[in-house]
Amino acid sequence: MILLGIVRFRVCVHSTKFISSQFGRQLLQPLGIKMSDHNPTIVSSPDGMDVAAMRKKYKTGHEAFVEDHLVAKEPIEQFTDWFKTARQLNGIEEANAMTLATATKDGRPSARWVLLKGYGKEGFKFYTNYESRKSKELLENPFACLVFYWAALSRSVRIEGRVEKLSEEESTKYFHSRPFDSQIGACVSHQSTVIESRDVLTTRDAELKEQYKDKTVPKPDYWGGFIVIPEVVEFWQGQSNRLHDRIVFRRPQDGETPDGKLLHQGDDGWVYTRLSP
């Protein structure tokens, strides 16, 4: 009976009439949800802000992203097309910013922003401190998810795949292509370790800048790159009615045959499909 009641509640909770009723208020009160007398607004933050009502209009139906709009039947060229559009749009300052999600071997996730520093058919590259939390998680559980979100375009790209370290040669070459201050910064920071104050960083930064002002900054052994080798790439485009477009490229499973309806044959060993939003 309790389970049935929960199911009925979840179905009915979207009804304004229901949540305005005395019965609805009694059910919502233990959950910490307050209802006004005249407007069924859900107060969903400690400062009384109606976070639940925050919505952004995306694209309209005539701007839908359909299969005929694909510029390629494989994800790397399709990513290049979307990435180029994002880079050229004035409203997007860092088109190469992406969320990197990792997890421990026990499945505890974490996520942070990093910058894409190269990509191609082989995968998507970024650089970091190998002693950081993200690196430790990648080394013990070498799988990750990358997410790009370009709000001005109402577009997102999600990439899942296996992760490998880049070669020492490639990491060193990229390190020395960075601005001097960035090279010094990589030497100063032992990422994710606890420090007493910011003064620890600024003092060491000044010391190393003086030490290497006329010299080549050596790349620290604990700094380098990773590459995410894509296995799944999803292209998402938002719709204002929340019927978002989702076209997903992935590697086929053993014995899987595209039927041309639910699963389509792509190029370079990829298949693609459309997911319900």
Coordinates of C-alpha atoms in Angstrom, one line a residue, residues 37-267:
D37 CA -1.6 30.3 -0.4
H38 CA -2.3 31.6 -3.8
N39 CA 0.6 30.4 -6.1
P40 CA 1.8 26.8 -5.9
T41 CA 5.5 27.8 -6.0
I42 CA 8.0 25.3 -4.8
V43 CA 10.5 27.1 -2.5
S44 CA 13.5 25.0 -3.4
S45 CA 16.5 26.8 -1.8
P46 CA 17.5 28.0 1.7
D47 CA 17.1 31.6 0.7
G48 CA 13.5 31.1 -0.6
M49 CA 14.4 31.2 -4.3
D50 CA 12.2 29.1 -6.6
V51 CA 15.1 27.2 -8.2
A52 CA 12.7 24.7 -9.6
A53 CA 11.1 27.4 -11.8
M54 CA 14.4 28.4 -13.4
R55 CA 14.1 27.6 -17.1
K56 CA 15.8 28.7 -20.3
K57 CA 14.3 28.6 -23.7
Y58 CA 16.3 26.5 -26.1
K59 CA 15.5 26.0 -29.8
T60 CA 12.1 25.6 -31.4
G61 CA 10.7 22.7 -33.3
H62 CA 11.8 24.0 -36.7
E63 CA 15.4 24.2 -35.5
A64 CA 15.5 20.5 -34.6
F65 CA 18.7 18.5 -35.0
V66 CA 17.8 15.5 -37.2
E67 CA 19.8 12.8 -38.9
D68 CA 19.8 14.7 -42.2
H69 CA 21.8 17.5 -40.5
L70 CA 24.7 15.3 -39.7
V71 CA 27.8 16.5 -41.6
A72 CA 29.4 13.1 -41.3
K73 CA 28.4 9.6 -40.3
E74 CA 31.2 9.4 -37.7
P75 CA 31.6 11.5 -34.6
I76 CA 35.0 13.2 -35.0
E77 CA 34.1 15.1 -38.1
Q78 CA 30.7 15.9 -36.6
F79 CA 32.4 17.2 -33.5
T80 CA 34.7 19.3 -35.6
D81 CA 31.7 21.0 -37.2
W82 CA 30.0 21.8 -33.9
F83 CA 33.3 22.8 -32.2
K84 CA 34.1 25.2 -35.1
T85 CA 30.7 26.9 -34.7
A86 CA 31.3 27.2 -31.0
R87 CA 34.8 28.7 -31.4
Q88 CA 33.5 31.3 -33.9
L89 CA 30.6 32.5 -31.7
N90 CA 31.4 35.6 -29.7
G91 CA 29.2 34.5 -26.8
I92 CA 31.4 31.5 -26.1
E93 CA 34.8 32.4 -24.5
E94 CA 36.2 29.0 -24.0
A95 CA 34.8 26.5 -26.5
N96 CA 37.4 24.0 -25.4
A97 CA 36.3 23.9 -21.8
M98 CA 34.9 20.5 -20.8
T99 CA 33.8 18.7 -17.7
L100 CA 36.0 15.7 -17.0
A101 CA 34.2 13.0 -14.9
T102 CA 36.2 10.2 -13.3
A103 CA 35.6 7.6 -10.6
T104 CA 37.5 5.6 -8.1
K105 CA 37.8 1.8 -8.5
D106 CA 34.9 1.7 -6.0
G107 CA 32.7 3.8 -8.2
R108 CA 32.8 7.1 -6.3
P109 CA 32.6 9.8 -8.9
S110 CA 34.2 13.3 -9.1
A111 CA 34.1 16.0 -11.8
R112 CA 35.9 19.2 -12.7
W113 CA 36.6 21.5 -15.6
V114 CA 39.6 21.0 -17.9
L115 CA 40.6 22.3 -21.3
L116 CA 40.7 20.3 -24.5
K117 CA 44.2 20.6 -25.9
G118 CA 44.0 18.4 -29.0
Y119 CA 41.8 15.8 -30.6
G120 CA 41.4 13.6 -33.7
K121 CA 40.3 10.1 -34.6
E122 CA 42.6 8.8 -31.9
G123 CA 40.9 10.6 -29.1
F124 CA 40.6 13.8 -27.0
K125 CA 43.6 15.1 -25.1
F126 CA 44.1 17.2 -22.0
Y127 CA 47.0 17.9 -19.6
T128 CA 47.2 17.9 -15.8
N129 CA 49.2 17.0 -12.7
Y130 CA 49.6 13.2 -12.4
E131 CA 49.5 13.5 -8.6
S132 CA 46.0 15.2 -8.7
R133 CA 42.8 13.5 -7.6
K134 CA 41.6 13.1 -11.2
S135 CA 44.9 11.5 -12.3
K136 CA 44.9 9.1 -9.4
E137 CA 41.4 8.0 -10.2
L138 CA 42.2 7.7 -13.9
L139 CA 45.2 5.5 -13.2
E140 CA 43.2 3.1 -11.0
N141 CA 40.1 3.2 -13.1
P142 CA 41.1 4.2 -16.7
F143 CA 37.7 5.3 -17.9
A144 CA 36.2 8.8 -18.2
C145 CA 33.5 11.0 -19.5
L146 CA 33.9 14.4 -21.1
V147 CA 31.1 16.9 -21.5
F148 CA 31.1 20.1 -23.6
Y149 CA 28.3 22.5 -23.0
W150 CA 27.8 25.5 -25.3
A151 CA 24.9 27.4 -23.8
A152 CA 24.7 30.0 -26.5
L153 CA 24.1 27.3 -29.0
S154 CA 21.9 25.1 -26.8
R155 CA 24.3 22.2 -27.7
S156 CA 26.3 19.7 -25.7
V157 CA 28.6 16.8 -26.6
R158 CA 29.3 13.9 -24.3
I159 CA 32.2 11.5 -24.8
E160 CA 32.8 8.3 -23.0
G161 CA 35.9 6.1 -23.3
R162 CA 39.0 4.5 -22.1
V163 CA 41.9 6.7 -20.9
E164 CA 45.6 6.3 -21.6
K165 CA 48.6 8.5 -20.7
L166 CA 50.2 10.4 -23.5
S167 CA 53.9 9.8 -24.2
E168 CA 56.6 11.7 -22.3
E169 CA 57.7 13.2 -25.6
E170 CA 54.3 14.6 -26.5
S171 CA 53.7 15.9 -22.9
T172 CA 57.1 17.6 -22.9
K173 CA 56.6 19.2 -26.3
Y174 CA 53.2 20.6 -25.2
F175 CA 54.6 21.8 -21.9
H176 CA 57.2 23.9 -23.6
S177 CA 54.6 25.4 -25.9
R178 CA 52.8 26.9 -22.9
P179 CA 53.4 30.5 -21.7
F180 CA 56.2 30.9 -19.2
D181 CA 53.9 31.7 -16.4
S182 CA 51.9 28.5 -17.0
Q183 CA 55.1 26.4 -17.0
I184 CA 56.1 27.9 -13.7
G185 CA 52.6 27.4 -12.3
A186 CA 52.8 23.7 -13.1
C187 CA 56.1 23.5 -11.2
V188 CA 54.7 25.4 -8.2
S189 CA 51.5 23.5 -7.6
H190 CA 51.3 20.0 -6.2
Q191 CA 47.7 19.8 -7.2
S192 CA 45.1 18.6 -4.7
T193 CA 47.5 18.7 -1.8
V194 CA 46.6 20.8 1.3
I195 CA 48.5 24.1 1.8
E196 CA 48.5 26.6 4.6
S197 CA 47.7 29.7 2.6
R198 CA 47.9 31.2 -0.9
D199 CA 51.2 32.7 0.2
V200 CA 52.8 29.3 -0.2
L201 CA 52.0 29.4 -3.9
T202 CA 52.9 33.1 -4.5
T203 CA 56.3 32.8 -2.7
R204 CA 57.3 29.7 -4.6
D205 CA 56.1 31.2 -7.9
A206 CA 58.3 34.2 -7.4
E207 CA 61.3 32.0 -6.5
L208 CA 61.0 29.8 -9.6
K209 CA 60.4 32.8 -11.9
E210 CA 63.7 34.2 -10.7
Q211 CA 65.4 30.9 -11.0
Y212 CA 64.4 30.3 -14.6
K213 CA 64.1 33.8 -15.9
D214 CA 66.8 33.1 -18.5
K215 CA 66.5 29.3 -18.7
T216 CA 64.3 26.6 -20.0
V217 CA 61.8 25.4 -17.4
P218 CA 62.0 21.7 -17.0
K219 CA 58.8 19.8 -17.2
P220 CA 58.0 18.2 -13.8
D221 CA 57.9 14.4 -13.9
Y222 CA 54.5 14.5 -12.2
W223 CA 52.9 16.6 -15.1
G224 CA 51.7 15.3 -18.4
G225 CA 48.8 14.4 -20.7
F226 CA 46.0 11.9 -21.0
I227 CA 43.9 10.9 -24.0
V228 CA 40.3 9.8 -23.9
I229 CA 39.7 7.2 -26.6
P230 CA 36.0 7.6 -27.6
E231 CA 33.7 4.6 -27.4
V232 CA 30.4 6.7 -27.2
V233 CA 29.9 10.2 -28.4
E234 CA 26.5 11.9 -27.9
F235 CA 25.4 15.1 -29.7
W236 CA 22.6 16.9 -27.8
Q237 CA 20.6 19.9 -28.9
G238 CA 18.1 21.5 -26.6
Q239 CA 14.5 22.1 -27.4
S240 CA 12.3 24.5 -25.5
N241 CA 9.5 21.9 -25.1
R242 CA 12.2 19.6 -23.6
L243 CA 11.9 17.1 -26.5
H244 CA 15.6 17.5 -26.9
D245 CA 17.5 15.9 -29.8
R246 CA 20.0 13.2 -28.9
I247 CA 22.0 11.4 -31.6
V248 CA 24.6 9.0 -30.3
F249 CA 27.5 7.4 -32.1
R250 CA 29.0 4.2 -30.5
R251 CA 31.0 1.2 -31.4
P252 CA 28.8 -1.8 -32.4
Q253 CA 28.5 -4.8 -30.1
D254 CA 29.6 -8.2 -31.3
G255 CA 27.1 -9.6 -33.7
E256 CA 25.1 -6.4 -33.9
T257 CA 23.6 -5.5 -37.3
P258 CA 22.2 -2.1 -38.1
D259 CA 18.6 -2.2 -39.3
G260 CA 18.4 1.3 -40.7
K261 CA 15.5 2.2 -38.4
L262 CA 16.7 2.1 -34.8
L263 CA 20.3 1.5 -35.5
H264 CA 22.2 3.1 -38.5
Q265 CA 25.5 2.2 -40.1
G266 CA 28.1 4.9 -39.8
D267 CA 31.6 5.3 -41.1

